[in-house]
Coordinates of C-alpha atoms in Angstrom, one line a residue:
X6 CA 21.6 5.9 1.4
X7 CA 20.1 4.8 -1.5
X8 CA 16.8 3.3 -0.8
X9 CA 13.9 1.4 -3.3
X10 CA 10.6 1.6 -2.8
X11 CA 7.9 0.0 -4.2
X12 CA 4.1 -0.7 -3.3
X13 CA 1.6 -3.3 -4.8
X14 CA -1.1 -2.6 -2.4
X15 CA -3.3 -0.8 -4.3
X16 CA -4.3 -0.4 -8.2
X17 CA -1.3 1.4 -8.4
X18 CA 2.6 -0.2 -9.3
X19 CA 4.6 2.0 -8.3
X20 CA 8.2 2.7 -7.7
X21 CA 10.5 5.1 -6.6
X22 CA 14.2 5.5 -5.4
X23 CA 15.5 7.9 -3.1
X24 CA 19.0 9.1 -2.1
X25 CA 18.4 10.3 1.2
X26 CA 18.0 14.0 0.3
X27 CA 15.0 13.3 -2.4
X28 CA 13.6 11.1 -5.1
X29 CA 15.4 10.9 -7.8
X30 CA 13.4 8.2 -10.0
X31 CA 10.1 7.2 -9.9
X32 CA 7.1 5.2 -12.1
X33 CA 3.8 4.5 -11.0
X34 CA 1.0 2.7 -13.6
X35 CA -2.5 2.0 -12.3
X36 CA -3.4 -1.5 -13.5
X37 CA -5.6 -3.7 -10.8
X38 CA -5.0 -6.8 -12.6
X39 CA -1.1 -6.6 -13.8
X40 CA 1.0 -6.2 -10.6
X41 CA 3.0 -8.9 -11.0
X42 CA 3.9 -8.3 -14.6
X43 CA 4.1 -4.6 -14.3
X44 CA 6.3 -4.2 -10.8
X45 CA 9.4 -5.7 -12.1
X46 CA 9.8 -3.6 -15.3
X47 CA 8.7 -0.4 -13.1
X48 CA 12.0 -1.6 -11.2
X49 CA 14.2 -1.6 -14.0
X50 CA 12.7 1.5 -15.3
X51 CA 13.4 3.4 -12.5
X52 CA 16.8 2.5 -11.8
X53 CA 17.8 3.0 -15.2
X54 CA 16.5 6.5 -15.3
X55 CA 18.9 7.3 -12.0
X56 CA 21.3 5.5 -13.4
X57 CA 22.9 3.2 -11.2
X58 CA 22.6 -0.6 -10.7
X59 CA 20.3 -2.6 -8.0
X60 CA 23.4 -3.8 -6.4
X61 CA 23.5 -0.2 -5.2
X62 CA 20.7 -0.1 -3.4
X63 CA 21.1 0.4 1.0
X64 CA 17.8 -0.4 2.3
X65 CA 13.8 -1.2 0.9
X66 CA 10.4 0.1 1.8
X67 CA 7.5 -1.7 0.8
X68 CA 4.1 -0.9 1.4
X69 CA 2.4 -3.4 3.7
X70 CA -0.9 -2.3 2.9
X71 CA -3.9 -3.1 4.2
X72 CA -5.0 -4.4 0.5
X73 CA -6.5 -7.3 -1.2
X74 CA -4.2 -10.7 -0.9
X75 CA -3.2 -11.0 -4.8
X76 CA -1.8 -7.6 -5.3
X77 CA -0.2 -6.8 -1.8
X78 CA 2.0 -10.5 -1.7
X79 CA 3.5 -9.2 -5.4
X80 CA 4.9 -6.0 -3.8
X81 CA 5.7 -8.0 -0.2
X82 CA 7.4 -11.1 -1.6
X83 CA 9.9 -9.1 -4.6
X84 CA 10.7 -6.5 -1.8
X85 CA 11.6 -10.3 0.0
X86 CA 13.5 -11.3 -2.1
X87 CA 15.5 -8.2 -3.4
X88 CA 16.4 -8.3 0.2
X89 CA 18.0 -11.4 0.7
X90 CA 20.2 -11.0 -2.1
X91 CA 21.0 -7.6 -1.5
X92 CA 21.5 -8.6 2.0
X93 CA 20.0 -5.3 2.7
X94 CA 17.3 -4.2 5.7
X95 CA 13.5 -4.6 4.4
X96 CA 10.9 -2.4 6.1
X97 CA 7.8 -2.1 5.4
X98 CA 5.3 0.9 5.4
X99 CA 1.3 1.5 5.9
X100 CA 0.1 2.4 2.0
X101 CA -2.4 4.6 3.9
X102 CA 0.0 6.5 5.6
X103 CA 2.2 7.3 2.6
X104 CA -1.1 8.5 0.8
X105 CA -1.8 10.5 4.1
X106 CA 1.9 11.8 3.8
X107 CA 0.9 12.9 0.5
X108 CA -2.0 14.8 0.7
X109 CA -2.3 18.4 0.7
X110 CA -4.7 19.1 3.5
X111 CA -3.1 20.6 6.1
X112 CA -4.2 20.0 10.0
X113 CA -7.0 17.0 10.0
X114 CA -8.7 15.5 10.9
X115 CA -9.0 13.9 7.6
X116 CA -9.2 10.4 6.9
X117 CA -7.7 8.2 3.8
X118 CA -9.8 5.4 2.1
X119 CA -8.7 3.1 -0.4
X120 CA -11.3 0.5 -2.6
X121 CA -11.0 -2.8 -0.9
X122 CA -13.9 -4.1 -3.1
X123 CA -16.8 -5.7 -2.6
X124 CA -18.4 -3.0 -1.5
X125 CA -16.1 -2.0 1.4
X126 CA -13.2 0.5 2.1
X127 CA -9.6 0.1 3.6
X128 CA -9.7 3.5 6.2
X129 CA -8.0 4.9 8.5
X130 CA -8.1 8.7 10.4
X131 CA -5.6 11.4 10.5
X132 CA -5.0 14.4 13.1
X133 CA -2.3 15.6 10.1
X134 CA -0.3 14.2 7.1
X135 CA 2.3 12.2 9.5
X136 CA 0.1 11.3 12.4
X137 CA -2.4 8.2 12.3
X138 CA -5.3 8.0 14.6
X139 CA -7.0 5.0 14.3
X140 CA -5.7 1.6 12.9
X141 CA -6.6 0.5 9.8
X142 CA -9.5 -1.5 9.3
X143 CA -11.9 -2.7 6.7
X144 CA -15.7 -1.5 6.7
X145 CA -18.5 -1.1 4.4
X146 CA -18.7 3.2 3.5
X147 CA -22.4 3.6 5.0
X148 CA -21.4 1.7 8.4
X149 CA -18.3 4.0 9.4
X150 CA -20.2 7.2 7.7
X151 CA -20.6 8.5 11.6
X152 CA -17.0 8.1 12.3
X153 CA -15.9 9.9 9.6
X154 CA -18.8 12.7 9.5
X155 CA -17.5 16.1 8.3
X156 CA -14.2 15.1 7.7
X157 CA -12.6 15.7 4.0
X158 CA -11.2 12.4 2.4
X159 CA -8.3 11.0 0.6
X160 CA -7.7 8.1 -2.1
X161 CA -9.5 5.9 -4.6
X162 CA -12.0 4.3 -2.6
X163 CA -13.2 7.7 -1.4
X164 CA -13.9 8.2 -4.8
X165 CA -16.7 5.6 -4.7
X166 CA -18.9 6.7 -2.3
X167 CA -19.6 10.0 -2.2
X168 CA -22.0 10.0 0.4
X169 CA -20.1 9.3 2.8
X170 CA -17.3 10.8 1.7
X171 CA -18.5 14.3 -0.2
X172 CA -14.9 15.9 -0.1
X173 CA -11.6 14.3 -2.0
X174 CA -9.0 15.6 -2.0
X175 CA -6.1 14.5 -4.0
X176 CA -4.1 11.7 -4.7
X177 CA -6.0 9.3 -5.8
X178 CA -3.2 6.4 -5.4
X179 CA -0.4 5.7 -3.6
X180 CA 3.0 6.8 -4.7
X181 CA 5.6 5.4 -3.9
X182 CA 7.9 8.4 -4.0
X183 CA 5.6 9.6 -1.0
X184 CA 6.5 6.3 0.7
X185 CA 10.2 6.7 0.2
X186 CA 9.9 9.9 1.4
X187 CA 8.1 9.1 4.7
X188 CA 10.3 6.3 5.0
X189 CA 13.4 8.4 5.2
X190 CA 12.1 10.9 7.4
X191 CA 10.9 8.2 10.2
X192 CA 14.8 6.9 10.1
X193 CA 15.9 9.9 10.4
X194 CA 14.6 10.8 13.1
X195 CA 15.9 7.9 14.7
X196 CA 12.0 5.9 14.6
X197 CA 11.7 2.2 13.6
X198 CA 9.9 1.2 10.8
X199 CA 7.6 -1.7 10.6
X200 CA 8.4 -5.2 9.9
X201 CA 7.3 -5.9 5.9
X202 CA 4.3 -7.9 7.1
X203 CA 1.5 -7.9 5.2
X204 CA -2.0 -6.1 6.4
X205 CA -4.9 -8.0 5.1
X206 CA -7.5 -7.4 7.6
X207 CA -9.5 -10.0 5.9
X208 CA -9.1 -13.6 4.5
X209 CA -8.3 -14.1 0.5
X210 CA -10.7 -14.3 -1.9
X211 CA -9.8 -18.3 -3.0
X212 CA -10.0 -20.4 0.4
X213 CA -11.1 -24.7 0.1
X214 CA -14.8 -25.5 0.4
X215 CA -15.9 -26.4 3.4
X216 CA -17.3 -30.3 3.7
X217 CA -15.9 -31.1 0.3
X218 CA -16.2 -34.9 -0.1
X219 CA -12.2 -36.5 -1.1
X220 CA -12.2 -39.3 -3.8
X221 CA -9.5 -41.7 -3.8
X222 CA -8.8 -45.0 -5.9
X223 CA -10.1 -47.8 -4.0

């Protein structure tokens, strides 16, 4: 196995490959506003540093999110295409779980939050670091701050409100190394990973004006 990994859904690019036993490469940079332009050199950086060639790659994880539309489509639509001319499987991965998967908590419940800006979190709780409770969902910090009462936090957009969430714990971003690794651990023991579909929970930021009035040359 040799499997690429790679996650746009958050400020973090990041990249990793792993060989079925562990990661062997991996590069993450936290730039909100470069994902396209960063993702594709992160690739090339990472499989130069293990030293083989992308035609070597067996399968891809990407990170399906939930995240805003821009970033999340740059991570969705390479891992697409790598893909189809790999003709390699493509499965995709919840970003909160592989920050979940990260975290150094121990027995939950805890729950992971991640900025899904204006003024609202991506969330989702945790009984432990491999085992989701609630789906993911989108909600502003203050109306979900009885849900999540007591419990310590995890990620970036934990970061933001500390009222509601008083205790971080680390990371802050997504890895993709932590994806990879979750990834292989699902398959194998024999689970099925999502399809790589993306998780918006909300529509994109650019949508037509409503009752916009349409000129054409008489």
């Amino acid at each position: 196995m040799l499997l690429l990994a790679l996650d746009t859904a958050t400020p973090a690019v990041t990249v990793a490959l792993h060989d079925g036993t562990a990661v062997i490469a991996s590069s993450s940079q936290v730039d909100a506003r470069r994902h396209g332009e960063l993702l594709l050199p992160a690739v090339d950086r990472v499989l130069a540093e293990a030293g083989v060639r992308l035609d070597a790659v067996t399968a891809i994880v990407v990170g399906v999110g939930p995240g805003p539309y821009t970033g999340l489509r740059v991570g969705l639509m390479t891992a697409d295409t790598f893909g189809l001319a790999l003709g390699v499987p493509v499965h995709g991965l919840c970003t909160l779980d592989a920050l979940a998967y990260a975290a150094d908590i121990g027995k939950g419940p805890f729950v992971v939050a991640t900025d899904a800006r204006r003024k609202e979190v991506y969330w989702a709780t945790y009984a432990d670091s491999r085992t989701r409770l609630t789906e993911p969902a989108v909600d502003r910090p203050a109306d979900i701050a009885g849900q999540v009462a007591g419990m310590p936090a995890v990620g970036a957009g934990a970061l933001l409100y500390p009222d509601t969430f008083p205790v971080v714990h680390e990371p802050e971003h997504v890895s993709a190394a932590a994806l990879a690794s979750l990834a292989v651990e699902r398959l194998a023991a024999g689970g099925e990973l999502p399809a790589p579909r993306p998780l918006y929970l909300r529509r994109p930021d650019a949508q037509v004006p409503k009752n916009y009035k349409v000129v054409t040359p008489k």
